[in-house]
Structures are given as structure tokens and as C-alpha cells.
Coordinates of C-alpha atoms and ligand atoms in Angstrom, one line a residue:
X10 CA 0.0 0.0 0.0
X11 CA 1.5 3.3 -1.1
X12 CA 0.0 6.2 0.8
X13 CA 0.6 9.8 -0.1
X14 CA -0.2 12.4 2.5
X15 CA -0.8 15.9 1.2
X16 CA -0.7 18.9 3.6
X17 CA 1.5 20.6 6.1
X18 CA 2.5 17.9 8.6
X19 CA 0.9 19.2 11.8
X20 CA 1.0 16.9 14.8
X21 CA -2.1 15.1 13.8
X22 CA -1.1 14.3 10.3
X23 CA 2.2 13.0 11.7
X24 CA 0.2 10.7 14.0
X25 CA -1.9 9.5 11.0
X26 CA 1.2 8.8 9.0
X27 CA 2.7 6.8 11.9
X28 CA -0.4 4.7 12.2
X29 CA -0.4 4.0 8.5
X30 CA 3.3 3.1 8.6
X31 CA 2.6 0.7 11.5
X32 CA 0.0 -0.9 9.4
X33 CA 2.5 -1.6 6.7
X34 CA 1.9 1.2 4.3
X35 CA 4.8 3.0 2.7
X36 CA 4.1 6.7 3.2
X37 CA 5.3 9.7 1.2
X38 CA 4.6 13.3 2.1
X39 CA 3.9 16.4 -0.1
X40 CA 3.3 19.9 1.3
X41 CA 0.7 21.1 -1.3
X42 CA -1.5 20.0 -4.2
X43 CA 1.1 20.7 -6.8
X44 CA 3.8 18.7 -5.0
X45 CA 1.3 16.0 -4.4
X46 CA 0.4 15.8 -8.1
X47 CA 4.1 15.8 -9.0
X48 CA 4.7 12.9 -6.6
X49 CA 1.8 10.9 -8.1
X50 CA 3.0 11.5 -11.6
X51 CA 6.5 10.5 -10.6
X52 CA 5.7 7.4 -8.5
X53 CA 2.0 6.6 -8.6
X54 CA 0.2 5.7 -5.4
X55 CA -2.7 3.6 -4.0
X56 CA -4.3 6.3 -1.7
X57 CA -4.0 10.0 -1.2
X58 CA -4.9 11.5 2.2
X59 CA -5.3 15.3 1.9
X60 CA -5.7 18.1 4.4
X61 CA -9.2 19.4 4.1
X62 CA -7.9 23.0 4.0
X63 CA -6.4 22.4 0.6
X64 CA -8.1 22.7 -2.8
X65 CA -9.4 19.2 -3.0
X66 CA -11.6 19.9 -6.1
X67 CA -8.5 21.0 -8.0
X68 CA -6.6 17.8 -6.9
X69 CA -9.5 15.5 -7.9
X70 CA -10.0 17.3 -11.2
X71 CA -6.3 17.2 -12.1
X72 CA -6.2 13.5 -11.3
X73 CA -9.2 12.8 -13.4
X74 CA -7.8 14.9 -16.3
X75 CA -4.6 13.0 -16.2
X76 CA -6.3 9.7 -15.8
X77 CA -4.6 9.0 -12.5
X78 CA -7.1 6.8 -10.6
X79 CA -5.7 7.0 -7.1
X80 CA -8.6 7.5 -4.6
X81 CA -8.5 10.6 -2.4
X82 CA -9.7 10.9 1.2
X83 CA -9.8 14.1 3.1
X84 CA -8.8 14.7 6.7
X85 CA -9.7 17.5 9.0
X86 CA -11.0 18.4 12.4
X87 CA -13.6 16.1 13.7
X88 CA -16.1 18.8 14.6
X89 CA -16.1 20.6 11.3
X90 CA -19.1 19.0 9.6
X91 CA -19.2 21.7 6.8
X92 CA -15.7 21.0 5.8
X93 CA -16.4 17.3 5.7
X94 CA -19.4 17.8 3.4
X95 CA -17.5 20.2 1.1
X96 CA -14.7 17.7 0.8
X97 CA -17.0 14.9 -0.2
X98 CA -18.7 17.2 -2.7
X99 CA -15.3 18.1 -4.1
X100 CA -14.7 14.4 -4.9
X101 CA -13.1 13.0 -1.8
X102 CA -14.2 9.4 -1.1
X103 CA -14.1 9.6 2.7
X104 CA -13.6 12.1 5.4
X105 CA -11.2 11.1 8.2
X106 CA -11.8 13.2 11.4
X107 CA -8.7 14.3 13.2
X108 CA -7.1 13.6 15.7
X109 CA -6.9 10.3 13.8
X110 CA -8.4 7.2 15.3
X111 CA -6.1 4.2 14.6
X112 CA -9.1 2.0 13.9
X113 CA -10.4 4.5 11.3
X114 CA -7.1 4.8 9.5
X115 CA -6.8 1.0 9.5
X116 CA -10.4 0.7 8.2
X117 CA -9.7 3.1 5.3
X118 CA -6.4 1.3 4.4
X119 CA -8.3 -2.0 4.6
X120 CA -11.1 -0.8 2.4
X121 CA -8.6 0.3 -0.3
X122 CA -6.8 -3.0 -0.1
X123 CA -10.1 -5.1 0.3
X124 CA -10.6 -6.0 -3.3
X125 CA -7.3 -7.7 -3.4
X126 CA -8.1 -10.2 -0.7
X127 CA -11.5 -11.7 -1.3
X128 CA -10.9 -14.6 -3.6
X129 CA -13.3 -17.4 -3.1
X130 CA -13.4 -20.8 -4.8
X131 CA -14.4 -24.3 -4.0
X132 CA -15.2 -26.1 -7.2
X133 CA -12.7 -28.8 -8.3
X134 CA -12.4 -27.1 -11.8
X135 CA -11.3 -23.9 -10.0
X136 CA -9.1 -25.8 -7.6
X137 CA -7.0 -26.9 -10.6
X138 CA -6.7 -23.4 -12.0
X139 CA -5.7 -22.0 -8.6
X140 CA -3.2 -24.7 -8.0
X141 CA -1.5 -24.0 -11.3
X142 CA -1.6 -20.2 -10.6
X143 CA 0.0 -20.7 -7.2
X144 CA 2.7 -23.0 -8.6
X145 CA 3.8 -20.4 -11.2
X146 CA 3.2 -17.3 -9.0
X147 CA 6.7 -17.4 -7.6
X148 CA 8.4 -17.6 -11.0
X149 CA 8.9 -14.5 -13.2
X150 CA 6.9 -16.1 -16.0
X151 CA 4.3 -14.1 -17.9
X152 CA 0.8 -15.4 -17.3
X153 CA -2.1 -15.1 -19.6
X154 CA -5.5 -15.3 -18.0
X155 CA -8.6 -15.9 -20.1
X156 CA -12.2 -16.4 -19.4
X157 CA -15.7 -15.0 -20.1
X158 CA -16.5 -11.5 -18.9
X159 CA -17.0 -11.5 -15.1
X160 CA -15.3 -14.8 -14.4
X161 CA -12.7 -13.2 -12.1
X162 CA -9.7 -12.7 -14.3
X163 CA -8.6 -9.6 -12.4
X164 CA -9.2 -11.2 -9.0
X165 CA -7.0 -14.2 -10.1
X166 CA -4.3 -11.8 -11.4
X167 CA -4.2 -10.1 -8.0
X168 CA -4.0 -13.5 -6.3
X169 CA -1.0 -14.5 -8.5
X170 CA 0.7 -11.2 -7.4
X171 CA -0.2 -11.8 -3.8
X172 CA 1.5 -15.2 -3.9
X173 CA 4.5 -14.0 -5.8
X174 CA 7.9 -12.8 -4.5
X175 CA 6.8 -9.3 -5.6
X176 CA 3.8 -9.3 -3.2
X177 CA 5.2 -6.4 -1.2
X178 CA 5.7 -4.3 -4.3
X179 CA 3.1 -2.5 -6.4
X180 CA 0.4 -4.2 -8.4
X181 CA -0.6 -1.9 -11.2
X182 CA -3.5 -2.7 -13.6
X183 CA -4.1 -1.0 -16.9
X184 CA -7.3 -1.5 -18.8
X185 CA -6.2 -1.4 -22.4
X186 CA -9.8 -1.3 -23.6
X187 CA -10.9 1.6 -21.4
X188 CA -8.2 4.1 -22.4
X189 CA -8.6 5.8 -25.8
X190 CA -6.1 4.5 -28.3
X191 CA -4.3 7.8 -28.6
X192 CA -3.6 8.0 -24.9
X193 CA -2.7 4.4 -24.2
X194 CA 0.9 4.8 -25.2
X195 CA 1.6 7.6 -22.7
X196 CA -0.5 5.8 -20.1
X197 CA 1.8 2.7 -20.4
X198 CA 5.2 4.3 -21.1
X199 CA 4.7 7.8 -19.7
X200 CA 5.7 11.0 -21.4
X201 CA 8.0 14.0 -21.1
X202 CA 6.8 17.5 -20.5
X203 CA 5.6 19.0 -23.8
X204 CA 5.6 15.7 -25.7
X205 CA 2.1 16.5 -27.0
X206 CA -0.6 19.1 -26.4
X207 CA -1.7 18.6 -22.8
X208 CA 1.5 17.0 -21.6
X209 CA 1.9 19.7 -19.0
X210 CA 4.5 17.9 -16.9
X211 CA 6.5 14.8 -17.1
X212 CA 4.4 11.8 -16.1
X213 CA 5.7 8.3 -15.6
X214 CA 3.8 5.5 -17.2
X215 CA 2.3 2.4 -15.6
X216 CA 5.4 0.4 -16.5
X217 CA 7.5 2.6 -14.3
X218 CA 4.8 2.8 -11.6
X219 CA 4.8 -1.0 -11.4
X220 CA 8.6 -1.1 -11.2
X221 CA 9.7 -4.0 -8.9
X222 CA 6.2 -5.3 -8.9
X223 CA 3.5 -6.7 -11.2
X224 CA 1.8 -5.0 -14.2
X225 CA -1.5 -6.4 -15.3
X226 CA -2.4 -5.6 -18.9
X227 CA -6.1 -6.0 -18.8
X228 CA -8.0 -6.8 -22.0
X229 CA -4.8 -6.9 -24.0
X230 CA -6.5 -8.0 -27.2
X231 CA -7.8 -4.4 -27.5
X232 CA -4.4 -2.9 -28.0
X233 CA -3.6 -1.8 -31.5
X234 CA -0.9 -3.5 -33.5
X235 CA 1.5 -0.6 -33.5
X236 CA 1.5 -0.4 -29.7
X237 CA 1.9 -4.2 -29.5
X238 CA 5.3 -3.8 -31.1
X239 CA 6.4 -1.3 -28.5
X240 CA 5.1 -3.6 -25.8
X241 CA 7.0 -6.5 -27.2
X242 CA 10.2 -4.4 -27.1
X243 CA 9.5 -3.5 -23.5
X244 CA 9.0 -7.1 -22.5
X245 CA 12.0 -8.4 -24.4
X246 CA 14.5 -5.8 -23.5
X247 CA 13.1 -4.6 -20.2
X248 CA 13.4 -1.0 -21.2
X249 CA 10.7 1.5 -22.2
X250 CA 10.7 4.8 -24.1
X251 CA 8.6 7.6 -22.6
X252 CA 6.7 9.5 -25.3
X253 CA 8.9 12.4 -26.3
X254 CA 11.8 10.9 -24.2
X255 CA 15.3 10.8 -25.4
X256 CA 16.8 7.9 -23.5
X257 CA 15.3 4.4 -22.7
X258 CA 14.4 3.7 -19.1
X259 CA 15.1 0.4 -17.4
X260 CA 12.1 -1.4 -15.8
X261 CA 11.9 -4.5 -13.7
X262 CA 8.4 -5.9 -13.9
X263 CA 6.4 -9.1 -14.0
X264 CA 3.6 -9.0 -16.6
X265 CA 0.2 -10.6 -16.4
X266 CA -2.4 -10.2 -19.1
X267 CA -6.0 -10.9 -19.5
X268 CA -8.3 -11.3 -22.4
X269 CA -11.9 -12.4 -22.8
X270 CA -11.2 -13.2 -26.5
X271 CA -9.4 -16.2 -27.8
X272 CA -5.9 -14.6 -28.5
X273 CA -4.8 -17.5 -30.7
X274 CA -7.8 -16.7 -32.9
X275 CA -6.8 -13.0 -32.9
X276 CA -3.3 -14.1 -34.0
X277 CA -4.8 -16.1 -36.9
X278 CA -6.9 -13.1 -37.9
X279 CA -3.8 -10.9 -37.9
X280 CA -5.1 -8.5 -35.2
X281 CA -2.6 -9.7 -32.5
X282 CA 1.1 -10.2 -33.0
X283 CA 2.1 -13.8 -32.8
X284 CA 5.5 -13.1 -31.1
X285 CA 3.8 -11.0 -28.4
X286 CA 1.2 -13.8 -27.9
X287 CA 4.0 -16.3 -27.3
X288 CA 5.8 -13.9 -24.9
X289 CA 2.6 -13.5 -22.8
X290 CA 1.4 -17.0 -23.1
X291 CA 4.1 -18.7 -21.1
X292 CA 1.5 -20.0 -18.7
X293 CA -2.2 -19.9 -19.6
X294 CA -4.8 -19.9 -16.8
X295 CA -8.2 -20.5 -18.2
X296 CA -11.1 -19.6 -15.9
X297 CA -14.2 -21.7 -16.5
X298 CA -17.5 -19.9 -16.8
X299 CA -19.4 -19.8 -13.5
X300 CA -22.2 -22.1 -14.8
X301 CA -19.6 -24.9 -15.0
X302 CA -18.5 -24.3 -11.4
X303 CA -21.5 -25.4 -9.4
X304 CA -19.8 -25.6 -6.0
X305 CA -18.5 -22.1 -6.5
X306 CA -22.0 -20.7 -7.2
X307 CA -23.2 -21.4 -3.6
X308 CA -19.8 -20.6 -2.0
X309 CA -19.8 -17.2 -3.7
X310 CA -23.4 -16.6 -3.0
X311 CA -22.8 -17.1 0.7
X312 CA -19.7 -14.9 0.5
X313 CA -21.5 -12.1 -1.2
X314 CA -24.5 -12.3 1.2
X315 CA -22.1 -11.8 4.1
X316 CA -20.2 -9.1 2.4
X317 CA -23.3 -7.0 1.5
X318 CA -25.0 -7.5 4.8
X319 CA -21.9 -6.2 6.5
X320 CA -21.4 -3.3 4.1
X321 CA -25.1 -2.2 4.5
X322 CA -25.3 -2.8 8.2
X323 CA -28.0 -5.4 7.7
X324 CA -28.5 -8.7 9.6
X325 CA -26.7 -11.7 8.1
X326 CA -29.3 -13.8 6.4
X327 CA -28.4 -17.2 4.9
X328 CA -29.9 -18.3 1.5
X329 CA -33.0 -20.4 2.0
X330 CA -32.9 -23.8 0.3
X331 CA -35.2 -22.8 -2.5
X332 CA -33.1 -19.7 -3.1
X333 CA -30.0 -21.9 -3.3
X334 CA -31.7 -24.1 -5.9
X335 CA -32.7 -21.1 -8.0
X336 CA -29.2 -19.7 -7.9
X337 CA -27.6 -23.0 -8.7
X338 CA -29.6 -23.6 -11.9
X339 CA -29.4 -20.0 -13.3
X340 CA -27.1 -19.8 -16.3
X341 CA -25.2 -16.7 -15.0
X342 CA -24.2 -15.4 -18.5
X343 CA -22.6 -12.4 -16.7
X344 CA -20.7 -14.9 -14.4
X345 CA -19.5 -13.9 -10.9
X346 CA -20.2 -10.2 -11.6
X347 CA -23.9 -11.0 -12.3
X348 CA -24.2 -13.3 -9.3
X349 CA -22.6 -10.6 -7.1
X350 CA -25.1 -8.0 -8.3
X351 CA -28.0 -10.4 -7.8
X352 CA -27.0 -11.3 -4.3
X353 CA -26.4 -7.7 -3.5
X354 CA -30.0 -6.9 -4.5
X355 CA -31.3 -9.9 -2.6
X356 CA -29.6 -8.8 0.6
X357 CA -31.3 -5.4 0.3
X358 CA -34.7 -6.9 -0.5
X359 CA -34.8 -9.8 1.9
X360 CA -36.9 -9.8 5.0
X361 CA -37.3 -12.4 7.7
X362 CA -34.6 -14.8 8.9
X363 CA -33.4 -16.0 5.5
X364 CA -33.0 -14.8 1.9
X365 CA -35.9 -16.5 0.1
X366 CA -36.4 -17.1 -3.6
X367 CA -38.6 -14.1 -3.9
X368 CA -35.6 -11.8 -3.3
X369 CA -33.5 -13.3 -6.1
X370 CA -34.5 -11.0 -8.9
X371 CA -33.2 -9.5 -12.2
X372 CA -32.1 -5.9 -12.2
X373 CA -35.6 -5.0 -13.4
X374 CA -37.1 -6.7 -10.4
X375 CA -38.3 -9.8 -12.3
X376 CA -38.0 -13.4 -11.2
X377 CA -34.9 -15.1 -12.8
X378 CA -36.1 -16.8 -16.0
X379 CA -37.2 -20.4 -15.1
X380 CA -35.9 -23.0 -17.5
X381 CA -38.7 -23.4 -20.1
X382 CA -40.7 -26.6 -20.0
X383 CA -40.7 -27.3 -23.7
X384 CA -37.9 -28.9 -25.7
X385 CA -35.1 -27.0 -27.4
X386 CA -36.7 -26.8 -30.8
X387 CA -39.9 -25.2 -29.6
X388 CA -37.9 -22.9 -27.4
X389 CA -35.7 -21.7 -30.3
X390 CA -38.7 -21.3 -32.5
X391 CA -40.8 -19.3 -30.1
X392 CA -37.8 -17.1 -29.1
X393 CA -37.1 -16.3 -32.8
X394 CA -40.7 -15.5 -33.4
X395 CA -40.9 -13.3 -30.4
X396 CA -37.7 -11.5 -31.4
X397 CA -38.7 -10.7 -34.9
X398 CA -42.4 -9.9 -34.2
X399 CA -41.5 -6.5 -32.9
X400 CA -38.9 -5.7 -35.6
X401 CA -40.7 -5.6 -38.9
X402 CA -41.0 -2.1 -40.1
X403 CA -38.0 -0.7 -38.2
X404 CA -34.6 0.2 -39.6
X405 CA -31.5 -1.9 -38.8
X406 CA -29.9 1.1 -37.1
X407 CA -32.9 1.5 -34.7
X408 CA -33.0 -2.1 -33.8
X409 CA -29.2 -2.1 -33.3
X410 CA -29.4 0.9 -31.1
X411 CA -32.1 -0.7 -28.9
X412 CA -30.2 -3.9 -28.7
X413 CA -27.1 -2.1 -27.6
X414 CA -28.8 0.1 -25.0
X415 CA -30.9 -2.7 -23.6
X416 CA -27.8 -5.0 -23.3
X417 CA -25.9 -2.2 -21.6
X418 CA -28.8 -1.8 -19.1
X419 CA -28.7 -5.5 -18.5
X420 CA -25.0 -5.3 -17.7
X421 CA -25.5 -2.3 -15.3
X422 CA -23.6 -0.1 -17.7
X423 CA -20.5 -2.4 -17.8
X424 CA -19.1 -1.7 -21.3
X425 CA -16.8 -4.7 -21.3
X426 CA -19.5 -7.1 -20.4
X427 CA -22.0 -5.6 -22.8
X428 CA -19.5 -5.7 -25.7
X429 CA -18.8 -9.3 -24.9
X430 CA -22.5 -10.3 -25.0
X431 CA -23.0 -8.3 -28.2
X432 CA -20.0 -9.9 -29.9
X433 CA -18.4 -6.6 -30.8
X434 CA -15.2 -5.0 -29.7
X435 CA -15.3 -2.5 -26.8
X436 CA -14.1 0.2 -29.2
X437 CA -16.9 -0.4 -31.6
X438 CA -19.3 -0.2 -28.6
X439 CA -17.8 2.9 -27.3
X440 CA -18.0 4.6 -30.8
X441 CA -21.7 3.6 -31.0
X442 CA -22.4 5.0 -27.6
X443 CA -20.7 8.2 -28.4
X444 CA -22.9 8.6 -31.5
X445 CA -26.0 8.0 -29.4
X446 CA -24.9 10.5 -26.8
X447 CA -24.2 13.1 -29.5
X448 CA -27.7 12.4 -30.9
X449 CA -29.1 13.2 -27.4
X450 CA -30.0 9.6 -26.6
X451 CA -29.6 8.5 -23.0
X452 CA -27.0 5.8 -22.3
X453 CA -26.5 3.8 -19.0
X454 CA -23.6 5.1 -17.0
X455 CA -21.2 2.4 -15.5
X456 CA -22.9 0.9 -12.5
X457 CA -26.4 2.0 -13.5
X458 CA -29.3 1.7 -16.0
X459 CA -31.1 4.3 -18.0
X460 CA -34.0 6.2 -16.3
X461 CA -37.3 4.5 -17.1
X462 CA -38.4 7.5 -19.2
X463 CA -35.8 6.5 -21.8
X464 CA -37.8 3.4 -22.8
X465 CA -40.8 5.4 -24.1
Ligands
ATP528 N1 -13.4 -16.0 -7.1 C1 -14.0 -14.8 -6.7 N2 -14.1 -14.5 -5.4 C2 -14.6 -13.3 -5.0 N3 -15.1 -12.4 -5.9 C3 -15.0 -12.6 -7.2 C4 -14.4 -13.9 -7.6 N4 -14.4 -13.8 -9.0 C5 -15.0 -12.7 -9.3 N5 -15.3 -11.9 -8.3 C6 -16.0 -10.6 -8.3 O1 -16.7 -10.5 -9.5 C7 -16.5 -9.3 -10.1 C8 -15.9 -9.5 -11.5 O2 -14.5 -10.0 -11.3 P1 -13.3 -9.6 -12.3 O3 -13.4 -8.1 -12.5 O4 -12.1 -10.1 -11.8 O5 -13.8 -10.3 -13.6 P2 -13.2 -10.2 -15.1 O6 -13.1 -11.6 -15.5 O7 -11.9 -9.4 -15.0 O8 -14.3 -9.5 -15.9 P3 -14.2 -8.6 -17.2 O9 -13.8 -9.5 -18.3 O10 -15.6 -8.1 -17.4 O11 -13.1 -7.6 -17.0 C9 -15.6 -8.5 -9.2 O12 -16.5 -7.7 -8.4 C10 -14.9 -9.5 -8.3 O13 -14.7 -9.0 -7.1
MG529 MG1 -11.4 -7.6 -15.9

């Protein structure tokens, strides 16, 4: 955990920093916003604690402009409720009252690190994957992790890092699909001041940020071929070139990569470099879809019901037997992510001593589709009929738009997952969504669905 404290170190911030150090964080200090930004550009960080008296809005805005995703928490005097509200409105994730309470600091550090720890499995098919992952974790080998969207590729990557010799060093993840093509190079390799319009200061890239640790290249199949060659050089020669930089920079990193496409197929199609594929694919961990991990479904459901009861301060309710049966036979096309969202809703909706089947609902509040009684032929025929009945008389563009927006709602705004279901690349999806937004059509934000009015 790399913590950056921004603000004049008064006695109370010194105490906070000591508490964090005792909890195993590595702490850096910056006097003001600009120094803080410089430190983040130069070294990266996992959490920023900033004095509430400073311009938090400017800090949060600058981080967002520069695509630095480190969360910011504010700290200030306990009794100053107005400052606390203002800090949250300015974009801070939390307000830590001073003098610092060791428990509070520990809880915040914990929350930031929390994602990395909960990795649950029980099914024999997962057992095999996890055993292989742990065997290779201590080596320096590149690992390619594949699996459908939502199967837990990132969770597994963090597990590999946690079991590796680099566990105490940074784990840095770059989502190659989420960053616009033009910016990905500087995101990965960094840039010098003035390298392009908007390069207001030198910024180190994710490779340098991960130095000594592990770099996860998430959704690597979305990287364009030109950048793939630069990546290959970085992996082979262990040096990178900052954009606009004069001299190569040495880096020491372990690389993990994920993809929800079949990379071997992409190589055949010519969209992924074969030499890079072999570089990354030293070990291949293939995550089975959740529907093939029956024992995991119930184990994960129990885990999520505990997690969300705790998070929401609700009593812990176990899943009733009928609810378990319902969950176990659902196809979970969105895998663990869909199960997690479903159980989260169920925890919020359930009443009584257990989570009953009536609380296990789709995002629209409907019962999960029961397996149809008729045979596969009738099912396919009636589905096709239902699907085309509403389509005649409409343009392909209209139908495509509805399909895309409905799918995005279904995935709670998750672009990656929606693109996967639609069978298009995330870039194509993003371009379409931009078109719709420009045309004034409402589009689900990540984590949400469109307002009901949009369906009219
Ligand atoms: N084995 C697991 N134990 C606990 N939580 C899990 C597990 N697998 C997945 N999750 C949870 O499910 C969600 C999706 O996991 P993750 O982001 O790792 O999937 P992914 O395969 O990377 O998905 P995508 O392809 O969409 O990026 C996360 O919220 C994660 O915490
Ligand atoms: Mg992922």
C-alpha cells in the first residue's frame, strides 16, 4: 500500500502517517496540491490523504484529467461538519476526522486493499486453476488469464501477485480497452513535458509505476498492433521509451495479461502479434464460466450475502434452500459479476430470517427466468418468433441501437461485459455509444441503468 499524505504535517497528520506506517503502508509526504500531483506523476500511489484545508476539487479534477485513478480521502478536524461535506462534494471518497483514530485509519487502508483479498473458490475445476496459478506465482513467467467476462480474471491476477515474490511491491493494472487509443501509449510508457498538447508535466507511465512489482495488462486484445510492437520491445528488453523521451528507461516488472477473447484466434486473424502472444502465453490460466463451477456458485453466493450484509449494516441472512436451488440452476451469463449484483440486491430486498427465492431477482425486479418446460426446438422457434415480431417495419440502425442500449442496461452499464455479449469490440461499442450521446440519446452510466423514461 503506497500512501501519499498531502498537507503541512501538523502533529495530527504526523500521527496519522505513523499509524499508516505501522499498518505496513509506505508513506510519502507532499506539502501542497502541486507537490502531491508531482509525486503521483513520478511514482504513482494507492491512496491520497489530503488536508481538508487544501483545494481538493482541483486535486480531484487534475487526477481525473490526467487519468490517475488513485482514490482521495480528506482529513480535518472532527467537529467541522461543513468541511467534511464540502470535501465529499469536491470528490473525496471519505472524510477522516482528526485527531486520527487508529481504527479509522486501519479501516480506510483496509477498504482500499479489500478488493485484493476476497478470492473465493471451492469447485474442483477452479481448484486446478488456482493450484497452477500458485505454482507459477513465484516464478517470473508471464501469465495469460482468459475467461468470459466477469469470471474473475482480475481477481485471479491479484491472487498471483499476492502469492509471488513481488507481493510487497506495487500491483498496477491498466485496462487497455478503457483508455482511448491515442492515450494508451503515454499511459503505459509515460511522457516527457511538452511531448504532445496537454502534456503539462513529465508523467511516468504504468510500467515505471509498477517497477519492482507486477503489471496487469487487462484486455490486452484491444491494444492496436503498433503499440503491440512497443510492448514487445518493453517485455523483451526490459526497457521502455517515454513518449517524447530521449533515453530508454530500465524497468523490472512481471507481466500478467487478461483477455476475454481467444488470443490464438486473434493471431490467426492478424489483429494480434504472434511473437507477443508467445511472450505473454508462457502460462495460460483459463477460468471456467461460473455455470460450470457449481460448487463455486453457492460458496460465492454465501460470501456475497455476508459481504453486503456487513457493508449495509443489515443482519446476516443465509440463503434459503429454494433460493439456493434457484441460484444454482441459473445460467449466469454475466458470471460472478452478475451473481454478485443479484445477491447484493437480494440482501437489500430480503426480509425475515433467510433470503428467500422471492428476493432473487433480475435488475428489473423480475424473477430469474425459469428453465422453459418445452424442448429446445420449440424454445428456439418461439424465441425467434418473439424476437422478430417487434422488428418488422423498423430500420436496422434503430434495432441495433435498442439492442445495444438494452444490453448495456442489462449489464448495469458495464461496457466490457456488454460488448462481450453483443459480440463486438469494446471500441466499436464505445464509438456507437458516443454517437448516441451526441444524438441526445440517454446511455447507461457504468454501475447503472437508464432512467425508465428513456424506454418510451
Ligand atoms: N473468485 C472470486 N471470489 C470473489 N469475488 C470474485 C471472484 N471472482 C470474481 N469476483 C468478483 O466478481 C467481479 C468480477 O470479477 P473480475 O473483475 O475479476 O472479472 P473479469 O473476468 O476481469 O471481468 P471482465 O472480463 O468483465 O473484466 C468483481 O467484483 C470480483 O470482485
Ligand atoms: Mg477484468
